[in-house]
Amino acid sequence: MAGHDILRYDPITNQVPSKASDIKRPQSTAIPIKTFIIEQPVTIQRLPYAPKDGDLLLDAGTARATIAASKESPNGTPGYAEKHQNKTVVQQHAIYWDFDHDGIIWPQDTYVGCRKWGWSIPLSLLVMFIINFNLSYPTVPGWLPDPFFRIYLDKLYKDKHGSDSMTYDNEGRFKPQNFEDIFAKYDKGNKGGLTWSDLFDMWKGQRMVFDFFGMSAAVLEWTATYLLIWPDDGVMKKEDIRGIYDGSIFYRKAEEYEQKQRAKADRRSSTSRSLVERAKKLM
């Protein structure tokens, strides 16, 4: 069974349910799950995600190798997940920068990928330095550092760090439970996304003792996420954030910027033609 089919397959009935109401769950005699205690207020303030009746996201605690599954998108990104069934989700997150599909991300690949979003030259250079300088060595095939600071996708899972949401597991799979926990715990007011204020709460809540690298990486990654999404209302939508994890939003943002640039060029061309025609009439 393909990795993405686990979301549609009901192991109880051995069938594929057509809708949520068809999902049969076994009668449990276990003690109800307790997710908080009043003696520890933080367990009330940060409640984890708990599935409700009708949710199509089955087995949220089981990590998915090839799809970024969520409650709203239990089968991952339509059209995108099917194309990348030979890549783990963490590899899918980075293949946008692998322009020649050789499994290696050079510093210039990182730079060009950022420029395709419309980011400035200084910002793109800064991002290139931060990413390739810090993430190259764990992925190299041998013991010696790569002199060109290249990132090797085959070992990208080794770049996992602490003090983040832990949505990627140690092998690069996607953990729906941890992804849903981000919003269950830190989306104040159930906005369907995160604001800067929510991000500060998450950084504080997810930090680990003495994990200076992990904390710094988390802040930089989520800041870059905000810059890329740049929500008009200040709320990064959950679906856009999920697209960061599987990398699908990177292509969409590059395409949007290209369309804007093309529209600007068309307007300039139209204006130039209009000015030439007026000049001819005056002559």
XYZ file of C-alpha atoms in Angstrom:
283
model
C 0.000 0.000 0.000
C 1.391 3.419 -0.944
C 2.330 5.712 1.916
C -0.361 8.260 1.074
C -3.147 5.652 1.042
C -2.947 5.124 4.802
C -5.207 8.117 5.262
C -8.011 6.628 3.234
C -7.683 3.047 4.396
C -9.737 1.940 7.384
C -7.960 -1.006 9.038
C -11.058 -1.887 11.051
C -13.321 -2.595 8.059
C -10.502 -3.361 5.605
C -12.157 -0.896 3.215
C -11.671 2.587 1.872
C -14.397 4.813 3.397
C -16.123 7.224 1.027
C -16.846 9.765 3.743
C -15.980 10.431 7.357
C -19.188 8.901 8.698
C -18.234 5.554 7.132
C -15.119 5.243 9.276
C -15.660 2.510 11.857
C -13.718 2.774 15.077
C -13.497 -0.068 17.598
C -15.267 0.173 20.918
C -12.643 0.905 23.533
C -12.744 -0.153 27.150
C -9.627 1.872 27.993
C -9.654 4.769 30.426
C -10.393 8.058 28.576
C -7.278 9.941 27.578
C -6.442 12.789 29.927
C -4.572 15.654 28.264
C -4.361 18.089 31.185
C -4.396 18.391 34.954
C -5.355 21.503 36.898
C -2.302 21.068 39.133
C -0.090 21.881 36.101
C -1.602 24.939 34.364
C 0.700 24.701 31.353
C -1.071 21.480 30.330
C -4.301 23.500 30.143
C -2.715 26.433 28.323
C -1.179 24.198 25.655
C -3.661 21.475 24.835
C -2.491 18.963 22.192
C -4.454 18.100 19.095
C -7.123 15.463 19.715
C -9.133 14.024 16.792
C -12.878 14.524 16.778
C -15.648 12.424 15.300
C -15.703 12.929 11.551
C -12.035 13.825 11.170
C -10.553 12.213 8.056
C -7.024 12.337 9.429
C -6.503 8.817 10.705
C -3.635 7.748 12.967
C -2.247 11.254 13.395
C 0.595 9.892 15.499
C 1.919 7.773 12.630
C 4.611 9.615 10.683
C 4.072 9.849 6.906
C 7.081 9.235 4.712
C 5.912 11.052 1.589
C 2.959 13.319 2.376
C 2.402 16.300 4.654
C -0.970 15.253 6.021
C -3.216 17.483 8.123
C -6.786 17.487 9.340
C -7.821 19.629 6.378
C -5.571 17.870 3.839
C -5.332 14.234 4.961
C -3.827 13.178 1.623
C -1.265 15.949 1.380
C -1.022 18.562 -1.358
C -3.147 17.503 -4.359
C -1.049 16.888 -7.459
C 2.191 17.581 -5.601
C 2.325 14.604 -3.265
C 1.782 12.143 -6.118
C 4.760 13.547 -8.041
C 7.210 13.086 -5.194
C 6.516 9.632 -3.809
C 10.234 8.813 -4.082
C 11.177 11.623 -1.688
C 10.574 11.989 2.030
C 8.704 15.084 3.137
C 11.872 16.756 4.405
C 13.484 16.128 0.990
C 10.384 17.539 -0.707
C 10.852 20.611 1.463
C 14.234 21.272 -0.194
C 13.952 19.979 -3.783
C 12.742 23.390 -4.943
C 16.384 24.505 -4.811
C 17.687 21.422 -6.649
C 17.229 22.937 -10.106
C 19.260 20.331 -12.003
C 17.803 17.389 -10.022
C 21.203 15.983 -9.051
C 20.385 15.746 -5.341
C 22.809 18.541 -4.436
C 21.997 22.119 -3.433
C 24.817 24.542 -4.125
C 24.946 27.978 -2.425
C 24.074 29.607 -5.742
C 20.987 27.368 -5.955
C 19.793 28.744 -2.615
C 20.465 32.287 -3.795
C 18.632 31.872 -7.120
C 15.670 30.188 -5.407
C 15.245 33.145 -3.061
C 15.569 35.643 -5.886
C 12.769 33.831 -7.731
C 10.458 34.899 -4.869
C 11.385 38.516 -5.399
C 13.668 38.748 -2.386
C 16.379 41.392 -2.577
C 20.013 40.597 -3.371
C 21.262 41.295 0.199
C 18.505 39.175 1.769
C 19.077 36.316 -0.680
C 22.816 36.383 0.014
C 22.176 36.336 3.757
C 19.792 33.386 3.463
C 22.279 31.564 1.226
C 25.031 31.985 3.808
C 22.880 30.952 6.781
C 21.458 27.850 5.092
C 24.469 26.433 3.282
C 27.058 27.347 5.912
C 25.080 25.775 8.762
C 23.350 22.844 7.051
C 25.999 21.533 4.678
C 28.275 19.512 6.952
C 25.707 17.124 8.507
C 24.702 15.997 5.004
C 28.134 15.349 3.462
C 28.909 11.745 2.394
C 32.159 11.504 4.391
C 33.826 13.087 7.396
C 35.453 16.074 5.722
C 33.446 19.293 5.299
C 32.388 20.196 1.793
C 34.591 23.099 0.592
C 31.696 24.498 -1.453
C 29.131 24.167 1.366
C 26.855 21.997 -0.737
C 23.832 20.300 0.834
C 23.206 16.646 -0.095
C 19.527 15.719 -0.149
C 20.163 12.032 0.585
C 21.284 12.941 4.106
C 19.035 15.962 4.642
C 17.341 14.262 7.590
C 20.562 14.787 9.543
C 19.862 18.532 9.592
C 17.026 18.063 12.067
C 17.393 20.296 15.119
C 15.610 20.789 18.417
C 13.471 23.567 19.883
C 11.042 23.460 16.959
C 7.662 21.844 16.373
C 9.250 18.396 15.834
C 6.965 17.919 12.825
C 9.777 16.147 10.976
C 10.971 12.978 12.649
C 14.621 11.889 12.755
C 14.323 10.166 9.386
C 12.629 13.052 7.568
C 9.047 11.828 7.767
C 6.114 14.151 8.526
C 4.283 13.761 11.853
C 0.689 15.031 11.551
C 0.163 14.999 15.329
C 3.031 17.408 15.897
C 1.904 19.645 13.049
C -1.623 19.826 14.417
C -0.202 20.498 17.886
C 1.289 23.758 16.601
C -2.177 25.188 16.041
C -3.913 23.430 18.906
C -1.410 24.965 21.327
C -0.484 28.318 19.835
C -3.267 29.482 17.508
C -4.950 31.797 19.988
C -8.587 32.347 19.079
C -8.653 29.539 16.498
C -7.841 31.916 13.634
C -6.706 29.090 11.409
C -3.140 30.346 11.437
C -0.346 32.035 13.377
C 0.544 35.666 14.039
C 3.861 37.096 15.243
C 2.512 36.939 18.781
C 1.700 33.249 18.336
C 5.201 32.629 17.002
C 6.775 34.168 20.100
C 4.628 31.902 22.281
C 5.669 28.890 20.212
C 9.376 29.723 20.386
C 9.057 30.033 24.139
C 6.992 26.874 24.486
C 9.119 24.662 22.229
C 12.603 25.704 23.332
C 14.831 23.083 24.911
C 17.395 23.643 27.630
C 20.778 24.949 26.368
C 19.723 24.333 22.748
C 21.087 27.602 21.418
C 21.525 26.334 17.854
C 18.019 24.867 17.716
C 16.404 27.978 19.165
C 18.278 30.233 16.740
C 17.410 27.985 13.794
C 13.734 27.927 14.743
C 13.571 31.732 14.958
C 15.314 32.153 11.595
C 13.179 29.510 9.864
C 9.869 30.915 11.070
C 10.967 34.470 10.290
C 11.776 33.375 6.730
C 8.401 31.624 6.593
C 6.635 34.844 7.561
C 8.609 36.844 4.989
C 7.693 34.380 2.253
C 3.996 34.116 3.081
C 3.727 37.798 4.082
C 0.024 37.651 5.031
C -2.012 40.820 4.438
C -3.922 40.324 7.676
C -0.864 39.289 9.689
C -2.043 35.679 10.015
C -0.029 32.920 8.346
C -2.683 30.456 7.236
C -2.355 26.848 8.319
C -2.457 25.533 4.758
C 0.351 27.870 3.704
C 2.464 26.710 6.627
C 1.807 23.085 5.680
C 3.019 24.007 2.182
C 6.305 25.143 3.724
C 6.852 21.691 5.205
C 6.406 19.807 1.921
C 7.890 22.621 -0.185
C 4.862 23.044 -2.452
C 4.408 26.712 -1.564
C 7.924 27.547 -2.802
C 6.904 26.813 -6.395
C 3.638 28.705 -5.991
C 5.348 31.823 -4.640
C 7.935 31.751 -7.447
C 5.147 31.446 -10.012
C 3.192 34.308 -8.413
C 6.255 36.576 -8.517
C 6.944 35.658 -12.141
C 3.351 36.503 -13.056
C 3.626 39.880 -11.288
C 6.847 40.670 -13.138
C 5.275 39.665 -16.443
C 2.254 41.876 -15.746
C 4.541 44.811 -14.933
C 6.482 44.269 -18.156
C 3.227 44.170 -20.136
C 2.080 47.424 -18.541
C 5.411 49.109 -19.280
C 5.273 47.861 -22.857
C 1.708 49.126 -23.235
C 2.665 52.513 -21.795
C 5.648 52.768 -24.151
C 3.472 51.995 -27.181
C 0.939 54.554 -26.046
C 3.625 57.244 -25.698
C 5.041 56.443 -29.148
C 1.585 56.697 -30.724
C 0.987 60.075 -29.060
C 4.356 61.322 -30.228
C 3.542 60.274 -33.797
C 0.250 62.152 -33.670
C 1.971 65.304 -32.432
C 4.468 65.056 -35.262
